[in-house]
Tab-separated table of C-alpha atoms and ligand atoms in Angstrom:
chain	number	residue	atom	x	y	z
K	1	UNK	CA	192.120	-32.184	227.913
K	2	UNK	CA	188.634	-32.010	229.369
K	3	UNK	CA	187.527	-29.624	226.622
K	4	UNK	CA	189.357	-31.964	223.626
K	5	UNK	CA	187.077	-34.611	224.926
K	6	UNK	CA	183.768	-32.109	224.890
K	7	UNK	CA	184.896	-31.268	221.170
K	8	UNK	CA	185.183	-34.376	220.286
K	9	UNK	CA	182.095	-35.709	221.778
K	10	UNK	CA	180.193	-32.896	220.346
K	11	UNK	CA	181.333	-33.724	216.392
K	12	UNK	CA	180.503	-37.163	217.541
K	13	UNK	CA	176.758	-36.795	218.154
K	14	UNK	CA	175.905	-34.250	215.662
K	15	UNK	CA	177.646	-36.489	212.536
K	16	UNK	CA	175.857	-39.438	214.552
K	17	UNK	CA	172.888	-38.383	215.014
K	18	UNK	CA	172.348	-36.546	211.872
K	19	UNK	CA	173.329	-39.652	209.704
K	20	UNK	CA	170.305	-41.922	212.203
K	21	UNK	CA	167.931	-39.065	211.554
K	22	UNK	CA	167.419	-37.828	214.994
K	23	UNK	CA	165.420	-34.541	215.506
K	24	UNK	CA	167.937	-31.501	216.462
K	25	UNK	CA	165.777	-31.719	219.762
K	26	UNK	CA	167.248	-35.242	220.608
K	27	UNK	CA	170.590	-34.258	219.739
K	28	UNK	CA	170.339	-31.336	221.895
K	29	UNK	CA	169.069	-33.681	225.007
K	30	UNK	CA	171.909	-36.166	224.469
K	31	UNK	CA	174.373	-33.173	224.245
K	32	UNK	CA	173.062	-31.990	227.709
K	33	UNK	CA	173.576	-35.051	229.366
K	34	UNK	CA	177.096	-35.888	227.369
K	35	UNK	CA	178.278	-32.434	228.876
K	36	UNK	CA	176.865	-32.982	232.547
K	37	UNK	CA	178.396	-36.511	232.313
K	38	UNK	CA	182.229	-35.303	231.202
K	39	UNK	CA	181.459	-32.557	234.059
K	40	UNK	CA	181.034	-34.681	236.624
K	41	UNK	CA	183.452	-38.090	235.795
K	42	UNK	CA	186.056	-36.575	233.137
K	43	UNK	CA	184.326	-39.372	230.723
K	44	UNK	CA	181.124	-40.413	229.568
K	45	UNK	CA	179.212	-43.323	228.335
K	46	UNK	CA	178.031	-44.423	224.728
K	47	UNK	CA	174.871	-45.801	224.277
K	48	UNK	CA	174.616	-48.589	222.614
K	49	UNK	CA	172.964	-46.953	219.494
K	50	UNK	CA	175.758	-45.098	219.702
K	51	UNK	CA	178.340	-47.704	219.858
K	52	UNK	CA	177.062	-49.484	217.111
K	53	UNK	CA	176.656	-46.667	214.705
K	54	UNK	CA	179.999	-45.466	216.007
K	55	UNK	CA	181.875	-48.583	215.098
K	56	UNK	CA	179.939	-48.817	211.223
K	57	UNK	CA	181.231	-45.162	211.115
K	58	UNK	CA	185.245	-46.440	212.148
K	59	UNK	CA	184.821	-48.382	209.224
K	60	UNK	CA	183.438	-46.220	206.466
K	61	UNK	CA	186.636	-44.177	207.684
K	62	UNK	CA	189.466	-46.900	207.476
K	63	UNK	CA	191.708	-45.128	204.765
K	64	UNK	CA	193.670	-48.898	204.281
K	65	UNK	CA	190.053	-50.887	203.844
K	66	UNK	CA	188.950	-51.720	200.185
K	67	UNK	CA	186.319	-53.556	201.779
K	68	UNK	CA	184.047	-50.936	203.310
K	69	UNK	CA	180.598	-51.176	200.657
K	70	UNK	CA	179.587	-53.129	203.543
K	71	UNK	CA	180.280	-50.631	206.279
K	72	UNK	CA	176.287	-50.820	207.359
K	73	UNK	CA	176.207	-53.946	207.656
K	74	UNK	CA	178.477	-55.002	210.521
K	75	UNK	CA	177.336	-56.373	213.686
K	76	UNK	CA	178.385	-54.769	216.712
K	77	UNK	CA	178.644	-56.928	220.223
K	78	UNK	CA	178.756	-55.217	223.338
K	79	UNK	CA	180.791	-56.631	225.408
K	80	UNK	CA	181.363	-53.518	227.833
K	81	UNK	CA	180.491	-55.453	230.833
K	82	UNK	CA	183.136	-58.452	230.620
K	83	UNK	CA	185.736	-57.899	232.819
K	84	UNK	CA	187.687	-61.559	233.391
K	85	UNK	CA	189.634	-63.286	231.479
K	86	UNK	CA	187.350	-66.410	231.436
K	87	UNK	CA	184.366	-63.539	230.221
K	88	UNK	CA	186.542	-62.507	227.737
K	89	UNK	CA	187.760	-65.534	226.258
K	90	UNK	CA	184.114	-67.206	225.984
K	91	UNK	CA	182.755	-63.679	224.421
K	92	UNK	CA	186.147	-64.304	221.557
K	93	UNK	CA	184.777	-67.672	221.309
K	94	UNK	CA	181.212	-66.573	220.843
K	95	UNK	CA	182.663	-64.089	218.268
K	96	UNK	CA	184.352	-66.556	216.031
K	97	UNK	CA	180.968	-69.185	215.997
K	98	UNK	CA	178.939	-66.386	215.024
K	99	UNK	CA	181.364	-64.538	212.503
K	100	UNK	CA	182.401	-68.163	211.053
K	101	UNK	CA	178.366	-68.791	210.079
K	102	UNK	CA	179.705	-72.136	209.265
K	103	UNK	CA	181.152	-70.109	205.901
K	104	UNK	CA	178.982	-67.344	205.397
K	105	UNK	CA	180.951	-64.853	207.197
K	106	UNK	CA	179.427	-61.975	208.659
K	107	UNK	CA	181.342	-59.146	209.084
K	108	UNK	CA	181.572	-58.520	213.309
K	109	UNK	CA	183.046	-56.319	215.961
K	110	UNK	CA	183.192	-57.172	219.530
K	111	UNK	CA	183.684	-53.755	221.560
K	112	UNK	CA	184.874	-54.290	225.402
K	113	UNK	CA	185.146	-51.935	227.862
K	114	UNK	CA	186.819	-48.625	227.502
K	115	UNK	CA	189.958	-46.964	228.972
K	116	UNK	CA	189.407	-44.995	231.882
K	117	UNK	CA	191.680	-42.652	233.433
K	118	UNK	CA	194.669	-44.370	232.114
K	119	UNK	CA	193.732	-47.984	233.271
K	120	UNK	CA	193.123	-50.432	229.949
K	121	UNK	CA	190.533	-52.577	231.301
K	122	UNK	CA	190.764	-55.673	228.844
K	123	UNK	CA	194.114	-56.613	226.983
K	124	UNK	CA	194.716	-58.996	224.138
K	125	UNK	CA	197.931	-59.949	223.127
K	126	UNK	CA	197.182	-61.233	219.537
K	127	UNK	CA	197.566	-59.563	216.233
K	128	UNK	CA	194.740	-61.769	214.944
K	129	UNK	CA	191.951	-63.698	216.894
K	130	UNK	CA	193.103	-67.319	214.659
K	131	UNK	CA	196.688	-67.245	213.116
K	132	UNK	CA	199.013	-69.926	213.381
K	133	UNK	CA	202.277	-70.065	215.105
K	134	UNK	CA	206.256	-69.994	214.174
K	135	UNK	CA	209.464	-71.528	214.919
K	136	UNK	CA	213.042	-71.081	215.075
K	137	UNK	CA	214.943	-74.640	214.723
K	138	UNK	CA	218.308	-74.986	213.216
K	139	UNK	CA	216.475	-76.099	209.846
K	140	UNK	CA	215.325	-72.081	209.756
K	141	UNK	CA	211.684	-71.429	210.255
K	142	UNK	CA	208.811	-73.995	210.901
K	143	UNK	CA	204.935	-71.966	210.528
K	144	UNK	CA	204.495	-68.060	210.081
K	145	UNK	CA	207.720	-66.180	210.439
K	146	UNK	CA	205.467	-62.902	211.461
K	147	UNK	CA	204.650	-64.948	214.688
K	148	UNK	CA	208.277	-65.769	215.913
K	149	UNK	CA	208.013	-63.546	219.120
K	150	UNK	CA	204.366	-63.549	219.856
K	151	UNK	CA	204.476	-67.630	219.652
K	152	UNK	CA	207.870	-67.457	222.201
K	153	UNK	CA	205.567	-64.960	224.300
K	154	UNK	CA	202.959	-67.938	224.551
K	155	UNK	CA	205.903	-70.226	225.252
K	156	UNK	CA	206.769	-68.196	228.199
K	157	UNK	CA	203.336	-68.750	229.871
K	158	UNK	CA	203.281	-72.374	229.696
K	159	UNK	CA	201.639	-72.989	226.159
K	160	UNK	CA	203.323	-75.884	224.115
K	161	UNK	CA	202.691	-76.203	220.438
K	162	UNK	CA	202.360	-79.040	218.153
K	163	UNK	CA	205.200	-77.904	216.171
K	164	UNK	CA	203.691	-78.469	212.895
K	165	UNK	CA	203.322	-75.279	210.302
K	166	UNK	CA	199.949	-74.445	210.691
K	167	UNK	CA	199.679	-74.945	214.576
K	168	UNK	CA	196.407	-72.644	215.864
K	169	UNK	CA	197.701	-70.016	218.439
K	170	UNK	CA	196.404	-69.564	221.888
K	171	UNK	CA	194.360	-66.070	222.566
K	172	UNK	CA	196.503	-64.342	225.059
K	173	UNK	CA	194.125	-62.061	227.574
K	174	UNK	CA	194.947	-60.070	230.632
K	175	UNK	CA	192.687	-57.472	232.657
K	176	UNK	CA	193.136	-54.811	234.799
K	177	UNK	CA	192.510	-57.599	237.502
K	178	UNK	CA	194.120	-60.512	236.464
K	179	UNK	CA	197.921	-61.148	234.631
K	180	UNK	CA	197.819	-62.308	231.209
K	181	UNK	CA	196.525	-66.292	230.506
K	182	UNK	CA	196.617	-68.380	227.534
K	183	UNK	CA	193.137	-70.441	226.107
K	184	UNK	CA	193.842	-72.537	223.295
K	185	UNK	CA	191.588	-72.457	220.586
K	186	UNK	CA	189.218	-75.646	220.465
K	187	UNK	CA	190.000	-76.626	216.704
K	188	UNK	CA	186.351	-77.506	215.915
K	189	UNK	CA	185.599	-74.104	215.944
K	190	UNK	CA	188.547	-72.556	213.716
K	191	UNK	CA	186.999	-73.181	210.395
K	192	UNK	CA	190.043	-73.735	207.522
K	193	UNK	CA	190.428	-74.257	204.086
K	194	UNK	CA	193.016	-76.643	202.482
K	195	UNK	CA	194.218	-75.410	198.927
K	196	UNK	CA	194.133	-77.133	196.235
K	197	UNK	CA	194.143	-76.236	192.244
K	198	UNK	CA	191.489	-77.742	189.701
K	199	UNK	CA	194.326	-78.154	186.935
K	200	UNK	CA	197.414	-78.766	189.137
K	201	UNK	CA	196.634	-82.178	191.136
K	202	UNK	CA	200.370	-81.768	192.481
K	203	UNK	CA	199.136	-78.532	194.569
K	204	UNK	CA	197.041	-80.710	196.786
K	205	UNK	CA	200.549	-82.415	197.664
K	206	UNK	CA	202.102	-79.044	198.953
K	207	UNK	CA	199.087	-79.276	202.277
K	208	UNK	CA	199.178	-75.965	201.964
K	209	UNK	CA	195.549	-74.072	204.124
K	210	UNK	CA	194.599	-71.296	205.233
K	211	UNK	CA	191.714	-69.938	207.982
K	212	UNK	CA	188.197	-68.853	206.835
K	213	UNK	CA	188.279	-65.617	208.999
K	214	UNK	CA	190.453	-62.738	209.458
K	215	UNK	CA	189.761	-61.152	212.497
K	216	UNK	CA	191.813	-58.380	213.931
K	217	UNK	CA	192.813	-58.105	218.026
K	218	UNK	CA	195.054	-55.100	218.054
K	219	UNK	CA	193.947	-51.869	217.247
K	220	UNK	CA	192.584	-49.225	219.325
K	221	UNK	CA	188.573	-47.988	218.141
K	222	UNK	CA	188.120	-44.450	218.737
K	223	UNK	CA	184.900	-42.837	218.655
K	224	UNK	CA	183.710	-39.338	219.724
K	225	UNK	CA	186.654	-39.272	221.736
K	226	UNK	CA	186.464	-42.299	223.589
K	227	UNK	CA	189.024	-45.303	223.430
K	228	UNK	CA	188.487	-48.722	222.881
K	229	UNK	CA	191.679	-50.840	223.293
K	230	UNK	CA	190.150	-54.229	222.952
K	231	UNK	CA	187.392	-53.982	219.453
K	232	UNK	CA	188.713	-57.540	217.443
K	233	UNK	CA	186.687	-57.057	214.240
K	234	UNK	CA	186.613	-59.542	211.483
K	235	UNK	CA	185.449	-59.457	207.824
K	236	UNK	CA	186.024	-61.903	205.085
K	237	UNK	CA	189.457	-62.311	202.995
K	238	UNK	CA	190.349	-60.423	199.584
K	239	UNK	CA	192.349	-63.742	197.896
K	240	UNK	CA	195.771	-62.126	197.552
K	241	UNK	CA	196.338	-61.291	201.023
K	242	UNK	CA	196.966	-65.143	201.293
K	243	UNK	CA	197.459	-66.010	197.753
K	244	UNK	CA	199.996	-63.138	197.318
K	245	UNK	CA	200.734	-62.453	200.682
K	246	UNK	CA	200.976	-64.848	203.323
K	247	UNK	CA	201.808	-68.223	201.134
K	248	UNK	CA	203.810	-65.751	199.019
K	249	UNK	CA	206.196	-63.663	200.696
K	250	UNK	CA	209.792	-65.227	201.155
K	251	UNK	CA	209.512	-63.879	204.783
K	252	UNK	CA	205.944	-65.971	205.153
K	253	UNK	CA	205.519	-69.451	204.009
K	254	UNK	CA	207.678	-68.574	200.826
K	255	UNK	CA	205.823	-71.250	198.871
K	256	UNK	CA	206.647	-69.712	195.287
K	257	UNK	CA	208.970	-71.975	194.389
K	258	UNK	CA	207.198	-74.666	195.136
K	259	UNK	CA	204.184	-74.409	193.578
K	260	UNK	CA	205.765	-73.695	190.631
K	261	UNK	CA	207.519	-77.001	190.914
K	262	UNK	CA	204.149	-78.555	191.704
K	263	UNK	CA	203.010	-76.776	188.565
K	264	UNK	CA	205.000	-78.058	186.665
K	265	UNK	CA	206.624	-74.385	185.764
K	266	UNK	CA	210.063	-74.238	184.847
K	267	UNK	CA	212.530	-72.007	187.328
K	268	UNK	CA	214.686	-70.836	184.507
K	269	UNK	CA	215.342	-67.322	184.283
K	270	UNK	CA	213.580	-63.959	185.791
K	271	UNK	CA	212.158	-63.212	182.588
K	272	UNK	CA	210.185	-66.880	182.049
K	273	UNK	CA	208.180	-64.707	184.623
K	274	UNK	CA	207.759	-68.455	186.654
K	275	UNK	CA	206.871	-66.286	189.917
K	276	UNK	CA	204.458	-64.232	187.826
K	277	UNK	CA	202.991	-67.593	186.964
K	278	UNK	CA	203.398	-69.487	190.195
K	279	UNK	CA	201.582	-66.161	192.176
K	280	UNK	CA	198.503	-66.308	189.686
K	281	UNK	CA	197.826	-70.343	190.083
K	282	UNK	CA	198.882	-70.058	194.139
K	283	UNK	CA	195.870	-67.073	193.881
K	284	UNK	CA	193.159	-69.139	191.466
K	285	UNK	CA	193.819	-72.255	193.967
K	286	UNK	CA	192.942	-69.905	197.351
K	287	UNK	CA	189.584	-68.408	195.073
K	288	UNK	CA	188.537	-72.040	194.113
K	289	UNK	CA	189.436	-73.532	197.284
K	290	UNK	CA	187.520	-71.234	199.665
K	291	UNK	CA	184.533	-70.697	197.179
K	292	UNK	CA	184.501	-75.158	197.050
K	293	UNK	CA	184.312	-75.242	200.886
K	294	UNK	CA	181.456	-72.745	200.893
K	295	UNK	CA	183.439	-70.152	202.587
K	296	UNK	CA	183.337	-66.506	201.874
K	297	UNK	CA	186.333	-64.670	199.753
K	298	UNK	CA	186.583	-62.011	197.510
K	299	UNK	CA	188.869	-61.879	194.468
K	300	UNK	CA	190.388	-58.367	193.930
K	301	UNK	CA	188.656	-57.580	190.628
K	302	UNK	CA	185.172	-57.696	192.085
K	303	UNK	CA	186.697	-56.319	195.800
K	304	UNK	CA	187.797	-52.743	193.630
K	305	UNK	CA	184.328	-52.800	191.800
K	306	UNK	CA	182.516	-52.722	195.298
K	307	UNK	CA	185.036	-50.268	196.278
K	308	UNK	CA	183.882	-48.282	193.588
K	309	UNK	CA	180.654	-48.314	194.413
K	310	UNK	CA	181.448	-47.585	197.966
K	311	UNK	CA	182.772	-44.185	196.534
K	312	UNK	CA	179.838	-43.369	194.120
K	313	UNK	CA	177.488	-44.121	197.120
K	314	UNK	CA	179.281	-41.893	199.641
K	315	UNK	CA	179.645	-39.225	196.880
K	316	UNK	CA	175.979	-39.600	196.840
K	317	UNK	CA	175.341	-39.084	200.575
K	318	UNK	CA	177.489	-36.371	200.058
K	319	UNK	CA	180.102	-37.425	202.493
K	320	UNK	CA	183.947	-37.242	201.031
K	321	UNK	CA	186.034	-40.807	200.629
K	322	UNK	CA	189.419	-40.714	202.167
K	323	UNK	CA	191.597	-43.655	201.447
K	324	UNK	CA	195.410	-44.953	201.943
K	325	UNK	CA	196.715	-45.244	198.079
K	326	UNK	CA	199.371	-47.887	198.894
K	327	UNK	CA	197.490	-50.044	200.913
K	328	UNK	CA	194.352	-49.825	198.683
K	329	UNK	CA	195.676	-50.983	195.437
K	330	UNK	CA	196.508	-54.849	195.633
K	331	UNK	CA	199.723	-56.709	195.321
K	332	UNK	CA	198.459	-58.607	192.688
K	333	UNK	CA	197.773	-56.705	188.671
K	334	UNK	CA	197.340	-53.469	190.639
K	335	UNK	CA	197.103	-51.328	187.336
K	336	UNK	CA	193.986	-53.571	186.530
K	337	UNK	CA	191.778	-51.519	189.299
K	338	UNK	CA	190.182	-48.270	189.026
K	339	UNK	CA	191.930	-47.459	192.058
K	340	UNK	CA	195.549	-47.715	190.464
K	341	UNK	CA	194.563	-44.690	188.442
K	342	UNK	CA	193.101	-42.294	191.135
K	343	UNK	CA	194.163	-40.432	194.137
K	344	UNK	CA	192.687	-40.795	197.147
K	345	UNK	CA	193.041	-38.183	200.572
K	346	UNK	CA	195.083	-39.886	203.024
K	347	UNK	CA	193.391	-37.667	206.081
K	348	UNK	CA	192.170	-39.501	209.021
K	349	UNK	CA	188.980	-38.697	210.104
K	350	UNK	CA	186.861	-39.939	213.314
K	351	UNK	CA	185.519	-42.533	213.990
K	352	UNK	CA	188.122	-44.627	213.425
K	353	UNK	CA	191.209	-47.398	214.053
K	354	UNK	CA	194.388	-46.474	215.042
K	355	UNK	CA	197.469	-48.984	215.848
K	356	UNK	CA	198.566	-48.696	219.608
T	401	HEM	C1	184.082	-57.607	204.757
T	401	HEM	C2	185.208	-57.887	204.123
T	401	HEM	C3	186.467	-57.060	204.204
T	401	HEM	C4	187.459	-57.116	203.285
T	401	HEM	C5	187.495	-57.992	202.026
T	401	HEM	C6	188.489	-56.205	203.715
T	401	HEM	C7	189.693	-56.041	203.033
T	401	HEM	C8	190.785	-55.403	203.584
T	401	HEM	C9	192.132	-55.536	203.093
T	401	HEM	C10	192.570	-56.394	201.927
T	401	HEM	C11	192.916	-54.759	203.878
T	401	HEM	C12	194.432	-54.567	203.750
T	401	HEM	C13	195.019	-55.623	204.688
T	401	HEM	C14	196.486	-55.880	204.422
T	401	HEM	O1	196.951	-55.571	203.318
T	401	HEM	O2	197.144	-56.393	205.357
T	401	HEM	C15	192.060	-54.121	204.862
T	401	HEM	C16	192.512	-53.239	205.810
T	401	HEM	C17	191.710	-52.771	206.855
T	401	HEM	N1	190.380	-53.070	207.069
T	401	HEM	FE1	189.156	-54.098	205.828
T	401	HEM	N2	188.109	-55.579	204.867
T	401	HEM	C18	186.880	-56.087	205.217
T	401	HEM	C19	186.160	-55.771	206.366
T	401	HEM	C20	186.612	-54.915	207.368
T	401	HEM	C21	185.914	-54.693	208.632
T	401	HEM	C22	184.628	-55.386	209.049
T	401	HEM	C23	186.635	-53.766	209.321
T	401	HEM	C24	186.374	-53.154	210.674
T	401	HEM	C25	185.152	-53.092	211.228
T	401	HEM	C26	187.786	-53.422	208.489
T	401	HEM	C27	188.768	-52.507	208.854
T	401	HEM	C28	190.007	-52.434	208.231
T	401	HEM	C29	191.137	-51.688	208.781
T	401	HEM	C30	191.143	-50.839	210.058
T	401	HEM	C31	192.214	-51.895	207.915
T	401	HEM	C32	193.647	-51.329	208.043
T	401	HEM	C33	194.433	-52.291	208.936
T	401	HEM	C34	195.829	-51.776	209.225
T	401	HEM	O3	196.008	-50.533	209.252
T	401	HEM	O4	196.737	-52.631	209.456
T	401	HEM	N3	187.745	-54.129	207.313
T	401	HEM	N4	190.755	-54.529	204.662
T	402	H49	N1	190.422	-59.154	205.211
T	402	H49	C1	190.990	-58.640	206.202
T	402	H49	N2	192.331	-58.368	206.142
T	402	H49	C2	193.029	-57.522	206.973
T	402	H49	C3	192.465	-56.322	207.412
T	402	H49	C4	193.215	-55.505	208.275
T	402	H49	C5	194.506	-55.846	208.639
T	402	H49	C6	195.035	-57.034	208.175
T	402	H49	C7	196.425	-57.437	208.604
T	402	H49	N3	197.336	-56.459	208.036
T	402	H49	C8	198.685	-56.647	208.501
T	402	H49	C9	199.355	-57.612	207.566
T	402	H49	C10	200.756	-57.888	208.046
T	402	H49	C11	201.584	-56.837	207.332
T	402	H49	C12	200.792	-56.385	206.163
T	402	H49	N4	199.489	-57.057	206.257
T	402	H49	C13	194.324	-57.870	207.356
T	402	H49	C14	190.258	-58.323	207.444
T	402	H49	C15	190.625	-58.523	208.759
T	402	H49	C16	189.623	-58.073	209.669
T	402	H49	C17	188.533	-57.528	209.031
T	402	H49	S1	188.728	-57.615	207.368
């Protein structure tokens, strides 16, 4: 065990530190002191330029991610020394301002405190930081079907929703202290977009909207050996994962149908190719809508051209690209990316996220 961890922490440092352009003197020193540390407490501590550069690293390794040109460019808050559930829900609160940008989202990763022999010192119950909430009624399902049990959970602690289709969830925290509690999520600072269509005036009708920023609460952040179970990171959206996705999917909002009704598209037969047609106007409306409102999206032509470029500039640095095939390619005209055509190595390398 002890010795996994030294290995571990030993790749770590050298990848780290060679990529920040330490001296092999410094990385030497650190290793010394990494060593005494895992010795002496079965653990040890990250610095912070360590952390950061750590996390950036996760990334740049997320096989599933089309998104990572930007890996450099994330901001890392440490929040390693939060340990209530009132510290932890301002810090998530914090995080959304300062991802949100008031539209220009910045790409951001707030990192709390590690495990430590076996105890999990900050929990969240979300999947995402801002989603909205479901419900079974005898009509069939009101909001996000992919919520059904987590928006029951909240239910059992004493939250109440609206009961309307986009109500904002409640972030769900517990620590090793204190038994989970619910904060609901102040709606001036959950930034959303509704969707409309320039050509289709009958989409506006549907009240279809979405939120600006897709931040993620459940995955585990591994680096150099060391777990995070509490890292919500955020980026911006790629259009189809609510165009084609969430709006789309007849176990989401399962909106087809209507906007092709709003669209005036005719529901004939399979090969009219009406869903074809509905998915590519319920896609345009997300693009125009969020680029209208000033918030930031990505459409999935230019999201596989920065891709792309992510792989010429790692071949560059001389570091291979792995990558998840069927999660990279998108649901929507896959065969139009580059990525469609190539093969990518599935391996997971470290840094990285895992699910729990
Ligand atoms: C900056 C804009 C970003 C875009 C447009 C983007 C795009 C995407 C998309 C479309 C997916 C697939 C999601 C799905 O199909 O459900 C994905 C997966 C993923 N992304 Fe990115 N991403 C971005 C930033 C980030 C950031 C900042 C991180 C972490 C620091 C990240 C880590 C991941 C991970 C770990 C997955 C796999 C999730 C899973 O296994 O469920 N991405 N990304
Ligand atoms: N644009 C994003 N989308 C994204 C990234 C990772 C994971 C997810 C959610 N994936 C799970 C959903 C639900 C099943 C299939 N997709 C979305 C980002 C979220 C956080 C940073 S970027």
């Amino acid at each position: 065990m002890m010795d996994n961890l030294k290995q571990q922490a030993r790749s770590f440092i050298e990848q780290c530190y060679h990529e920040l352009g330490k001296s092999p003197e410094a990385i030497a020193s650190r290793w010394i002191a990494i060593e005494e540390e895992i010795v002496k407490t079965g653990s040890y501590t990250h610095t912070s330029e360590e952390l950061t550069h750590g996390a950036k690293m996760a990334w740049r390794n997320a096989n599933k991610c089309i998104g990572r040109l930007f890996w450099d460019s994330l901001s890392v808050i440490d929040a390693r020394d939060h340990f209530t559930c009132e510290q932890v829900h301002q810090t998530l609160v914090e995080h959304i301002r300062f991802a949100t940008n008031d539209g220009k989202i910045k790409p951001t990763i707030t990192i709390f405190a590690p495990r430590k022999e076996g105890e999990v010192p900050v929990t969240l119950y979300n999947h995402q930081l801002i989603r909205y909430a479901g419900y079974q009624t005898e009509k069939g399902v009101i909001g996000d079907p992919h919520s059904l049990h987590f928006t029951a959970y909240c239910e059992s602690l004493g939250w109440k929703g609206v009961g309307t289709e986009f109500d904002l969830l409640p972030l769900v925290i517990a620590t090793a202290q204190e038994a989970p509690q619910w904060f609901e999520l102040a709606p001036d600072i959950v930034k959303e977009v509704r969707i409309r269509h320039a050509k289709y005036p009958g989409m506006k009708d549907l009240n279809l909207k979405w939120y600006a920023v897709p931040a993620i609460a459940d995955m585990l952040l591994e680096i150099g050996g060391i777990e995070y179970p509490a890292a919500p990171f955020n980026g911006w959206y790629m259009g189809t994962e609510i165009g084609a996705r969430n709006l789309a999917d007849e176990a989401r909002y399962n909106k087809l149908a209507a906007v092709a009704d709003a669209a005036g598209i005719e529901r004939g037969s399979n090969a009219s190719l009406w869903k074809d047609e509905a998915l590519v106007i319920l896609n345009q409306a997300v693009l125009q809508s969020f680029q209208e409102d000033g918030v930031s999206i990505v459409d999935h032509h230019t999201a596989a051209h920065q891709f792309k470029q992510f792989q010429k500039n790692e071949c560059q640095t001389g570091r291979p690209v792995t990558g998840d095939w069927t999660w990279l390619i998108p649901p929507v005209s896959p065969a139009t990316t580059h990525i469609f055509h190539e093969d990518y190595d599935n391996t997971i390398v470290s840094p990285n996220f895992h699910y729990k």
